[in-house]
Short mmCIF file of C-alpha atoms in Angstrom, two decimals:
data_model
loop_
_atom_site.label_atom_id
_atom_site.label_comp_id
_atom_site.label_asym_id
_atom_site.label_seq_id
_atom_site.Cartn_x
_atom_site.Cartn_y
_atom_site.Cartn_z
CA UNK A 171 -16.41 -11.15 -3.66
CA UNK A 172 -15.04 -13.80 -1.32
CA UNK A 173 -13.29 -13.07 2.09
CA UNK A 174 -10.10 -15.09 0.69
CA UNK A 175 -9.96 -13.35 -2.92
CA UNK A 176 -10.00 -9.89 -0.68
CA UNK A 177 -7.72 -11.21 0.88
CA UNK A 178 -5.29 -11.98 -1.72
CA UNK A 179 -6.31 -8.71 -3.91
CA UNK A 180 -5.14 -6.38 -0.24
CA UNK A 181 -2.05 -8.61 -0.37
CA UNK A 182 -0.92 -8.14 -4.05
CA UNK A 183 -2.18 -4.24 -3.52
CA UNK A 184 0.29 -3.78 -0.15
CA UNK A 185 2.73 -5.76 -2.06
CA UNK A 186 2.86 -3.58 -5.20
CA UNK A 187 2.04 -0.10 -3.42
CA UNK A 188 1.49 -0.46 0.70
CA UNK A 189 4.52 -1.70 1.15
CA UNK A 190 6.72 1.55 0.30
CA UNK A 191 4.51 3.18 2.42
CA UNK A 192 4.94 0.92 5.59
CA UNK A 193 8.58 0.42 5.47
CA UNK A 194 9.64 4.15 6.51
CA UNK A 195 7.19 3.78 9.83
CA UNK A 196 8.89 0.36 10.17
CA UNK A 197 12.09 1.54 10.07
CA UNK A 198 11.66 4.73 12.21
CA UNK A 199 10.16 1.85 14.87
CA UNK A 200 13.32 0.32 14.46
CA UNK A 201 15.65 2.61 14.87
CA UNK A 202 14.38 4.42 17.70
CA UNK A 203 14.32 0.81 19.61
CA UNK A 204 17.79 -0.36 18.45
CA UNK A 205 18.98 2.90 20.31
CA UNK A 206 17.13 3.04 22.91
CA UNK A 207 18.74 -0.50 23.28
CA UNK A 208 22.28 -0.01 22.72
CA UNK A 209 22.85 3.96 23.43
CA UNK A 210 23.37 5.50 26.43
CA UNK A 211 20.36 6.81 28.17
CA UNK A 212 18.25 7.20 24.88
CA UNK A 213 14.72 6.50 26.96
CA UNK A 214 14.86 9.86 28.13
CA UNK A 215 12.72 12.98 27.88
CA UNK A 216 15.95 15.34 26.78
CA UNK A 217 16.84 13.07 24.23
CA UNK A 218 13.06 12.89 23.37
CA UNK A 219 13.41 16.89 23.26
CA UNK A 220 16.65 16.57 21.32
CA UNK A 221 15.09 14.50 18.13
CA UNK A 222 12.16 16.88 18.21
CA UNK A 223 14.73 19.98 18.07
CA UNK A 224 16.66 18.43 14.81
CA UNK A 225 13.95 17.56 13.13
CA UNK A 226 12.66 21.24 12.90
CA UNK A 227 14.48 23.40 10.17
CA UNK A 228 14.52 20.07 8.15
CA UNK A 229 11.10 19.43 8.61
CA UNK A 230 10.52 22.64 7.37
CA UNK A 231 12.73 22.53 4.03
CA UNK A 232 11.82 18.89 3.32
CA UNK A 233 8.24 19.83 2.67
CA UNK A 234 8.63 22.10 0.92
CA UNK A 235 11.22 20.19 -1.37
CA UNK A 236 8.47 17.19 -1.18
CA UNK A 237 5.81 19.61 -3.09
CA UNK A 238 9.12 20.64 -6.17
CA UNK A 239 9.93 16.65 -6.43
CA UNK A 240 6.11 15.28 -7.20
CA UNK A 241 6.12 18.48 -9.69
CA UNK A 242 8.75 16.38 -10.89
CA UNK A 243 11.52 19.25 -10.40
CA UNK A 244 14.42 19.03 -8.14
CA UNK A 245 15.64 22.21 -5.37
CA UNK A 246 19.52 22.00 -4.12
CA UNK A 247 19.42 25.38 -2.71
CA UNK A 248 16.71 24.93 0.11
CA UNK A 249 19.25 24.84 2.53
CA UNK A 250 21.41 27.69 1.66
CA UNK A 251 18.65 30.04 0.85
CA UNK A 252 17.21 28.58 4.52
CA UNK A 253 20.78 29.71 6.19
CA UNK A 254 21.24 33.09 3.36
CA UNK A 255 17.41 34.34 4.97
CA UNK A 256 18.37 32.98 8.65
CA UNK A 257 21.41 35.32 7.99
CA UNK A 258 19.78 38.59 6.42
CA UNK A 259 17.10 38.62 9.39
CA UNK A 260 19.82 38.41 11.89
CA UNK A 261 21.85 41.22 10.11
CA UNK A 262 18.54 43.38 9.89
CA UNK A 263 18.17 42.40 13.72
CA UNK A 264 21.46 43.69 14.34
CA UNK A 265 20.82 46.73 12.42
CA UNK A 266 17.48 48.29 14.89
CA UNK A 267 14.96 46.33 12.82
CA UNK A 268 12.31 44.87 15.31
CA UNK A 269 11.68 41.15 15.84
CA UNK A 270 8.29 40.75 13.88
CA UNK A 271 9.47 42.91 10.84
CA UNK A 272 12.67 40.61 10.52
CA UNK A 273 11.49 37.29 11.18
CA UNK A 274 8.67 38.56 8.17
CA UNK A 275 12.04 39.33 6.54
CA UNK A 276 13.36 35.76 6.69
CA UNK A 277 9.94 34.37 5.08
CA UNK A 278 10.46 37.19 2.76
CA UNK A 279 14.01 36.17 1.35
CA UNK A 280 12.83 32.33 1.18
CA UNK A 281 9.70 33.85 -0.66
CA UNK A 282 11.90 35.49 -3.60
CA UNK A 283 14.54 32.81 -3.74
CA UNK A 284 11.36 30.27 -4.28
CA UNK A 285 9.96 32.36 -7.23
CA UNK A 286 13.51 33.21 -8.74
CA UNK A 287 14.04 29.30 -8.92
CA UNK A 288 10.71 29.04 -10.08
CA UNK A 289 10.39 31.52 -12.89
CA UNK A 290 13.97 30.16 -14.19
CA UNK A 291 12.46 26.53 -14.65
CA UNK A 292 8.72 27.09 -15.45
CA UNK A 293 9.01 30.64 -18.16
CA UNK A 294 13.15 30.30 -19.17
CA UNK A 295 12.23 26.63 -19.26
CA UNK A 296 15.66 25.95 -17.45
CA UNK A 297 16.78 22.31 -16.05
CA UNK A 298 15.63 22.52 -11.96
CA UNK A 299 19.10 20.89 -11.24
CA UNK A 300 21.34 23.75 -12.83
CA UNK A 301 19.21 26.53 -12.17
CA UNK A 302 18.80 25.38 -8.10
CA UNK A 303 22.93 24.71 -8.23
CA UNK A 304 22.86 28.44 -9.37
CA UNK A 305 20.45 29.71 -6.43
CA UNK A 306 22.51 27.42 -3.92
CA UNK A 307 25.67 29.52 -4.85
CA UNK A 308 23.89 32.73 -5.41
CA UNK A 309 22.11 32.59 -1.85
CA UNK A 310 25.73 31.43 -0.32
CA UNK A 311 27.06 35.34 -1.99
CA UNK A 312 23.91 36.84 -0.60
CA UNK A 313 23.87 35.74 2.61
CA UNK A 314 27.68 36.59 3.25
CA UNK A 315 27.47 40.11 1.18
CA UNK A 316 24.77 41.15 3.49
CA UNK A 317 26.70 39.97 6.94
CA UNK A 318 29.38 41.59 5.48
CA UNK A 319 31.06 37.62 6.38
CA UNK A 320 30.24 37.81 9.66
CA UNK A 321 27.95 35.75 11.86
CA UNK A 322 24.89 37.14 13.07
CA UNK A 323 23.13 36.60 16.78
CA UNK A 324 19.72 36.31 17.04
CA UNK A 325 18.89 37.71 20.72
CA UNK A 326 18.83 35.23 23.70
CA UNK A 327 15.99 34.34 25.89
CA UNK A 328 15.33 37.19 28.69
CA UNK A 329 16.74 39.79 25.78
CA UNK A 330 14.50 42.12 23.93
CA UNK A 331 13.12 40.06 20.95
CA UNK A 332 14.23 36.56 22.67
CA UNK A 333 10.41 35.45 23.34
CA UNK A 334 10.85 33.95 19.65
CA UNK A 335 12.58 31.37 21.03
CA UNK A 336 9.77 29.85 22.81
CA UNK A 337 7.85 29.58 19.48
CA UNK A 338 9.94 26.34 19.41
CA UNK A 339 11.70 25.52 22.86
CA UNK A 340 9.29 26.25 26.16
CA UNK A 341 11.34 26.36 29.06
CA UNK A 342 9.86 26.79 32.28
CA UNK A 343 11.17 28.61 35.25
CA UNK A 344 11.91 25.39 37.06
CA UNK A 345 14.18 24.53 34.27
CA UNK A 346 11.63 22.18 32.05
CA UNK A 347 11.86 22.25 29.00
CA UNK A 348 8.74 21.51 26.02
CA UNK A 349 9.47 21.08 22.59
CA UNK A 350 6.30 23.62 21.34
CA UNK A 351 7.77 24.07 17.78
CA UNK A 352 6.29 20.63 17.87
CA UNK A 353 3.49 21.92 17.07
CA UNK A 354 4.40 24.50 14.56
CA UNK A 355 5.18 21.56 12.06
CA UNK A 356 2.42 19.57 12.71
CA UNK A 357 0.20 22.63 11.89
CA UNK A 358 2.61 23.59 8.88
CA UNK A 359 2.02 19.75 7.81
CA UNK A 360 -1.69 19.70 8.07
CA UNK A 361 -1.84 22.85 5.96
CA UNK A 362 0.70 21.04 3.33
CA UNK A 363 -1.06 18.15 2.92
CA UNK A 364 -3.96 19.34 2.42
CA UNK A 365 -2.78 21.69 -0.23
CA UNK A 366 -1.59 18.18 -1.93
CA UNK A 367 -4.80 16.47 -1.45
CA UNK A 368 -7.71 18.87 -1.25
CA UNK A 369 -6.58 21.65 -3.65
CA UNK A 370 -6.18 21.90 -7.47
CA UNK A 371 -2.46 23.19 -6.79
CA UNK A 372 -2.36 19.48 -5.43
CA UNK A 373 -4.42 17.83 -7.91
CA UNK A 374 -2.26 19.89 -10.48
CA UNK A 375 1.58 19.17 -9.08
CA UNK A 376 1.13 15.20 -9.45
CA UNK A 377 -0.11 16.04 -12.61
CA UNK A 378 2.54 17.85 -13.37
CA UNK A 379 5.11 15.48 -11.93
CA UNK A 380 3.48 12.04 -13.32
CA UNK A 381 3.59 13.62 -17.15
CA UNK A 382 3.69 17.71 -18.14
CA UNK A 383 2.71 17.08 -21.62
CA UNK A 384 0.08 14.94 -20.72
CA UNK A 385 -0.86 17.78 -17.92
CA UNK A 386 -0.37 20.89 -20.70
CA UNK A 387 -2.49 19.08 -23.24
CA UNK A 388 -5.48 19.22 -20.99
CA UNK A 389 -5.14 22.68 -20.39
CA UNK A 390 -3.22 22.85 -17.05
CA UNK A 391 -1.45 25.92 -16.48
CA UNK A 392 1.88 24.29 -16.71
CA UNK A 393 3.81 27.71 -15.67
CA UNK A 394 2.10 28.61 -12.89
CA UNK A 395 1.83 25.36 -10.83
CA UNK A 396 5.34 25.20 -11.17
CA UNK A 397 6.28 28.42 -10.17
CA UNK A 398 3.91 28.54 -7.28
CA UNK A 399 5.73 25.05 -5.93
CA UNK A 400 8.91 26.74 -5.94
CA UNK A 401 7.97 29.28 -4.12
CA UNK A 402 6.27 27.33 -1.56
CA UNK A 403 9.09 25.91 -1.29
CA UNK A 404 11.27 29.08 -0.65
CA UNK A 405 8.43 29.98 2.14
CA UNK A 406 9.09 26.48 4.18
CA UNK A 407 12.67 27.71 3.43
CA UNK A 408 12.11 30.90 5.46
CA UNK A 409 10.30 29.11 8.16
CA UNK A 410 13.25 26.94 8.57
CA UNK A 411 15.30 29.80 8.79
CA UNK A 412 13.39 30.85 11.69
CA UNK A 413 13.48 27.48 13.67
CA UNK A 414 17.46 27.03 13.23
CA UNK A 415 17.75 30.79 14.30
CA UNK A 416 15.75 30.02 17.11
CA UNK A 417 17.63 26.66 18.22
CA UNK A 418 20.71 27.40 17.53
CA UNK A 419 20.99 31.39 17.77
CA UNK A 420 23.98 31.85 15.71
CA UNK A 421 24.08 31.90 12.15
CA UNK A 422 26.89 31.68 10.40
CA UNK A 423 27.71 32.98 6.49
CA UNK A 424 27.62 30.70 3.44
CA UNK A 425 26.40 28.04 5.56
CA UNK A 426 23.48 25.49 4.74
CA UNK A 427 25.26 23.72 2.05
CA UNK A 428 24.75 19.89 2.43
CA UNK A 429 20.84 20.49 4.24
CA UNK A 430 19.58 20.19 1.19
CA UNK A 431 20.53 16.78 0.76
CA UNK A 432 19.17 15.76 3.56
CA UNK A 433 15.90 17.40 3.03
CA UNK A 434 15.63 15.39 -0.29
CA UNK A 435 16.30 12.14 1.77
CA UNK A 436 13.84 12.61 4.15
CA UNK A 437 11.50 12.79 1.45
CA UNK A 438 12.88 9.85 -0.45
CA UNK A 439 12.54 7.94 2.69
CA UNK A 440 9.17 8.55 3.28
CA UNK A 441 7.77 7.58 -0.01
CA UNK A 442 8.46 10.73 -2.59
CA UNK A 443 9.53 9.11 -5.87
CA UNK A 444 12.47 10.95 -7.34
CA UNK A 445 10.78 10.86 -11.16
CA UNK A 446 8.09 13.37 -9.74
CA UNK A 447 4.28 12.15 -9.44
CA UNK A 448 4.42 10.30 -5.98
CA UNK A 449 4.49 11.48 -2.50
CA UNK A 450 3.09 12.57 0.51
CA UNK A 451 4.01 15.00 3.29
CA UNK A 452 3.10 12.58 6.20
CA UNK A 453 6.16 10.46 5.04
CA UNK A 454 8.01 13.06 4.40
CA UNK A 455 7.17 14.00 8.12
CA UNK A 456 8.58 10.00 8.97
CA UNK A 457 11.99 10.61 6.83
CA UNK A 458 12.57 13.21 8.99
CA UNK A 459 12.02 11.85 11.84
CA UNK A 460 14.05 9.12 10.55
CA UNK A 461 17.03 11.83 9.81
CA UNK A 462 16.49 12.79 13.46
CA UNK A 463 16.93 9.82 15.07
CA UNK A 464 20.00 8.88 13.44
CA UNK A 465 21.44 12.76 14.32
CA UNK A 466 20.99 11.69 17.97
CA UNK A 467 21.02 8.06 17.97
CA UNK A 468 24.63 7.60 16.77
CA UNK A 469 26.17 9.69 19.52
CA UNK A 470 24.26 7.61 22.03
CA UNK A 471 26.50 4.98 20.72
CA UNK A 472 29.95 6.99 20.64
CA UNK A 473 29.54 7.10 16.80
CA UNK A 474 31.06 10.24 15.38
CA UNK A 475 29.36 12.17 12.97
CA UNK A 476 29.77 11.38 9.92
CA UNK A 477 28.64 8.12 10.08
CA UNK A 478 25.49 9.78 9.98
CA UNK A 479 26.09 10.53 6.12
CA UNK A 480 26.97 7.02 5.56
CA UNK A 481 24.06 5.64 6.84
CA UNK A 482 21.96 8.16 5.36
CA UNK A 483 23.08 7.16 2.17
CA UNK A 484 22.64 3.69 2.54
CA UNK A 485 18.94 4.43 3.70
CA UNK A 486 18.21 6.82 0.57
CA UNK A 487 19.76 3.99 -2.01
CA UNK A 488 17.43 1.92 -0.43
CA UNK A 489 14.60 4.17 -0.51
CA UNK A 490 15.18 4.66 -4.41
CA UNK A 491 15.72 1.06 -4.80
CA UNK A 492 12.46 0.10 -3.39
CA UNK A 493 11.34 3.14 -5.30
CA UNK A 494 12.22 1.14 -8.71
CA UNK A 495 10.92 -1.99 -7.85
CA UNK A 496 7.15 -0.25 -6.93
CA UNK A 497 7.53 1.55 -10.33
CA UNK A 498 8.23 -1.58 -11.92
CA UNK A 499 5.54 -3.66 -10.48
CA UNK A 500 2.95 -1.13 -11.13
CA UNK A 501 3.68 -1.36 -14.56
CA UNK A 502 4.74 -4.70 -15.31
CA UNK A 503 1.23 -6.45 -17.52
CA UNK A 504 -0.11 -9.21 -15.15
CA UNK A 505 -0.94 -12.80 -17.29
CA UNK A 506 -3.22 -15.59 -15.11
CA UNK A 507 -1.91 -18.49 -15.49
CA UNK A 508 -3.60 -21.62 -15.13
CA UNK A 509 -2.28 -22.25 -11.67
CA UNK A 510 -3.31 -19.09 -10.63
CA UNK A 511 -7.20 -19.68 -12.04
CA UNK A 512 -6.89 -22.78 -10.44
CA UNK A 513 -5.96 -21.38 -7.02
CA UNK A 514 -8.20 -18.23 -7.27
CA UNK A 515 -11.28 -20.94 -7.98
CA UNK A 516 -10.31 -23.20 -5.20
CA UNK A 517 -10.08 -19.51 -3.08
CA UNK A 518 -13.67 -19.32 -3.61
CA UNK A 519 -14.80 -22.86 -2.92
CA UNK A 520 -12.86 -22.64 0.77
CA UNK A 521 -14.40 -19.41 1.34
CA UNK A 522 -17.88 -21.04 0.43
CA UNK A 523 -17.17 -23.88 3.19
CA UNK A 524 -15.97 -21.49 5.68
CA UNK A 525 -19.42 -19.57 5.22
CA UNK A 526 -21.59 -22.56 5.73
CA UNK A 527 -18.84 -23.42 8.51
CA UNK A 528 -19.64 -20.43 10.30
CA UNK A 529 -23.57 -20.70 9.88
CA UNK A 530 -23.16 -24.25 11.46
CA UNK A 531 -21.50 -23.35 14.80
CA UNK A 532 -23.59 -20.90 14.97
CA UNK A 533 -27.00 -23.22 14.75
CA UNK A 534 -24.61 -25.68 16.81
CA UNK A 535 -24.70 -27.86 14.31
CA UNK A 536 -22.15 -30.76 13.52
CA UNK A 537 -19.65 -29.27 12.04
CA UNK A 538 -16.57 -31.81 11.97
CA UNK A 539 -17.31 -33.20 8.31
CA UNK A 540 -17.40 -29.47 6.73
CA UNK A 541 -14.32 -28.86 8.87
CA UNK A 542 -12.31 -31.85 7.63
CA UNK A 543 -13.85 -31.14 4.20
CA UNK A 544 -12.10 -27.71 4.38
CA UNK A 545 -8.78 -29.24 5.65
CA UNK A 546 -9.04 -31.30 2.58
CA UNK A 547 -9.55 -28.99 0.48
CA UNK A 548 -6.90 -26.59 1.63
CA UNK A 549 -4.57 -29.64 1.43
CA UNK A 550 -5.33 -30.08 -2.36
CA UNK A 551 -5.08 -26.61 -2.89
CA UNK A 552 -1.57 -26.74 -1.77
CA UNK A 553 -0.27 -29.72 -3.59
CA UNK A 554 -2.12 -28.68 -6.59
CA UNK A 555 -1.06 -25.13 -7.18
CA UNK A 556 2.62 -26.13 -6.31
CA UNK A 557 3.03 -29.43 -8.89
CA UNK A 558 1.06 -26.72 -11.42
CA UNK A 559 3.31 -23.91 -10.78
CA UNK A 560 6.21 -26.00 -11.00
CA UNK A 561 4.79 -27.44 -14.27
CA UNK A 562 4.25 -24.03 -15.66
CA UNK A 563 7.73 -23.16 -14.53
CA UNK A 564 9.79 -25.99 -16.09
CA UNK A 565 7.44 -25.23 -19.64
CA UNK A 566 8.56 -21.71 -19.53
CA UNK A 567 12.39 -22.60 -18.96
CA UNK A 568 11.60 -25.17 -21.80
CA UNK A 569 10.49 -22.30 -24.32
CA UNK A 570 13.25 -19.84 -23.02
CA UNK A 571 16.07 -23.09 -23.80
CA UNK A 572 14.02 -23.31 -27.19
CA UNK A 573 14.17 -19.86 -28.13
CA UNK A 574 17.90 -19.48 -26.97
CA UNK A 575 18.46 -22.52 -29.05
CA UNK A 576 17.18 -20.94 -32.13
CA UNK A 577 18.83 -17.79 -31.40
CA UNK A 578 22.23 -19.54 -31.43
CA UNK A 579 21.27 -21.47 -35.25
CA UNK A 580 20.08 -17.82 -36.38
CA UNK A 581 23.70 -16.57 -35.61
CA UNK A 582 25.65 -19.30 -36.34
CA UNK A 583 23.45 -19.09 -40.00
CA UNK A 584 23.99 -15.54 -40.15
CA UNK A 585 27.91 -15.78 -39.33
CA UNK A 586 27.83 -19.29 -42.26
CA UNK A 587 26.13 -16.72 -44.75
CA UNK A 588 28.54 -13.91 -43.82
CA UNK A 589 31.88 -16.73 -44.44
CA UNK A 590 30.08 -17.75 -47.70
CA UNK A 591 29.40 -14.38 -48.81
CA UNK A 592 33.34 -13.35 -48.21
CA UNK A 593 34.39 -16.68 -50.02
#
């Protein structure tokens, strides 16, 4: 195939499905210049340290949430059931349990949440959005039953148990400080995408996600896919629970509520398409980052906080918007027109003279005849496909004004017929 008609087949492909993908990066580009800009002292290692920081627990919970939304499900209590097993560790902490056995607790809680969710919605054959509103309230009661409404402390570096800590936050004895949790989600990441891409659970949840008849018809174990996404999901959970215990220290009961929103952002930023089937965990990874930058970014700028949720909504009705329009050009039936034949042949014929161009310089041959020739040609090209398009353009209003035109006598013959009728 011609260099040119590659060409314009990887520009209609970006257009139609590259260039969801490229806008998240874009924007998280973006951002992180505009404040480094216009904040105060964003170029800075602690700041650096500080997006890293916020954008554990959600990293965490948003994929997780990525792997329920391409099943085409939905999870709203993520972030409560993150807070209600961040809360019964710390209470089992507080109780004699050792460190190990009650951060294994934590995954533990996440764990059962993730398979009560999911055996509600894949065997009771519940709506995710109710029975996740359910689990959101259910993990709030949990988590404060089990403090008995009190906070609970998770021991401090230096403390008996407080070497968790460094699992995400390094800090050296001169006071330095390395984000190593850092690497915690990347390795968490790697082994989620590859679950999506290399594994018949991930073959199975797009399946599931892009059409569950379609998937149950050819013999996929509907049930069991979508329980075993939900309780991934619960497991990220309960690693999240970890990381915020670990940042932040105290946990406090019936907290979480509103996380989960902004795990599902993060995920709708970075590509995940809301009506299941679509997604990936590396831009999930980007919305999150994206999420983080904004956390710290608008203080830079003596923003308070909650313009954080109103830009965060703006981004995610963006997200879905751009989400609709890639939906809709995937499926909208492509016609060539004449103009476009035209154009594709005349593609070919420049590409042709570019060729022989190309073998000429390099037999140093006189080339300023093939090179005008091309000019020429590229001219025509232009002038062509424009008066054609514009041709094609005024015949289609033309038939449009025609069949609005007959529309109008079909009415006005049905509203005559009608009058007669009554007379």
């Amino acid at each position: 195939m011609p260099d040119t008609i590659k060409e314009t087949s990887l520009l209609q492909r970006f257009r139609e499905r590259g260039l969801k993908w490229a806008l998240a990066p874009g924007a998280l580009v973006i951002l992180y210049l505009f404040f480094g800009a216009f904040g105060i002292n964003y170029f800075s290692y602690p700041t650096l340290v500080n997006i890293i920081d916020a954008a554990y627990y959600f990293g965490f919970i948003a994929m997780g949430v990525t792997f329920v939304i391409i099943s085409g499900g939905i999870d709203l209590s993520i972030g409560t059931v993150m807070m209600c097993a961040a809360i019964t560790g710390g209470t089992a902490i507080k109780n004699g349990l050792p460190m190990v056995p009650s951060l294994l607790l934590i995954i533990a809680v996440g764990l059962a949440f993730g398979a009560f969710n999911g055996v509600l919605v894949s065997r009771l054959k519940m709506p995710p959005f109710i029975v996740t509103l359910g689990t959101m309230m259910i993990s709030m009661g949990v988590g404060s039953i089990v403090s008995n409404v009190s906070s609970a402390t998770f021991p401090i570096r230096g403390q008996p148990g407080g070497w968790f800590k460094s699992i995400f936050l390094f800090i050296g004895d001169n006071g330095a400080t390395i984000p190593t949790g850092a690497l915690l989600v990347a390795i968490v990441a790697v082994i989620c995408h590859l679950m999506l891409s290399n594994t018949k659970l991930g073959r199975y949840t797009y399946a599931i996600g892009s059409n569950l008849e379609a998937a149950r018809l050819s013999g996929v174990d509907v049930k069991k896919w979508q329980l075993l996404v939900y309780v991934i999901a619960g497991g990220t959970a309960g690693i999240g629970g970890i990381s915020y215990a670990a940042i932040y220290t105290t946990v406090l009961p019936a907290q979480g509520q509103g996380f989960e929103l902004n795990a599902i952002a993060a995920a709708v930023i970075g590509g995940t398409s809301l009506s299941g089937g679509i997604g990936t965990i590396w831009g999930t990874i980007i919305g999150v980052f994206i999420m983080a930058v904004l956390a710290t970014g608008l203080p830079s700028l003596n923003l308070e906080a909650h313009y954080q949720t109103l830009f965060t909504g703006i981004i995610v009705i963006g997200a879905v918007l751009l989400d609709m329009y890639r939906t809709r050009k995937a499926a909208e039936v492509r016609i060539e027109t004449p103009a476009d034949a035209y154009r594709t042949s005349m593609a070919e014929k420049i590409a042709g003279m570019k060729r022989e161009l190309a073998s000429l310089r390099a037999r140093n041959g006189d080339a300023e005849a093939l090179r005008q020739r091309i000019r020429l040609a590229q001219a025509e090209l232009k002038s062509t496909f424009s008066r054609m398009k514009t041709e094609e353009k005024a015949e289609q209003a033309r038939l449009r004004a025609e069949e609005r035109e007959a529309d109008r006598e079909f009415a006005e013959m049905v509203r005559r017929k009608e009058i007669s009728d009554k007379g």
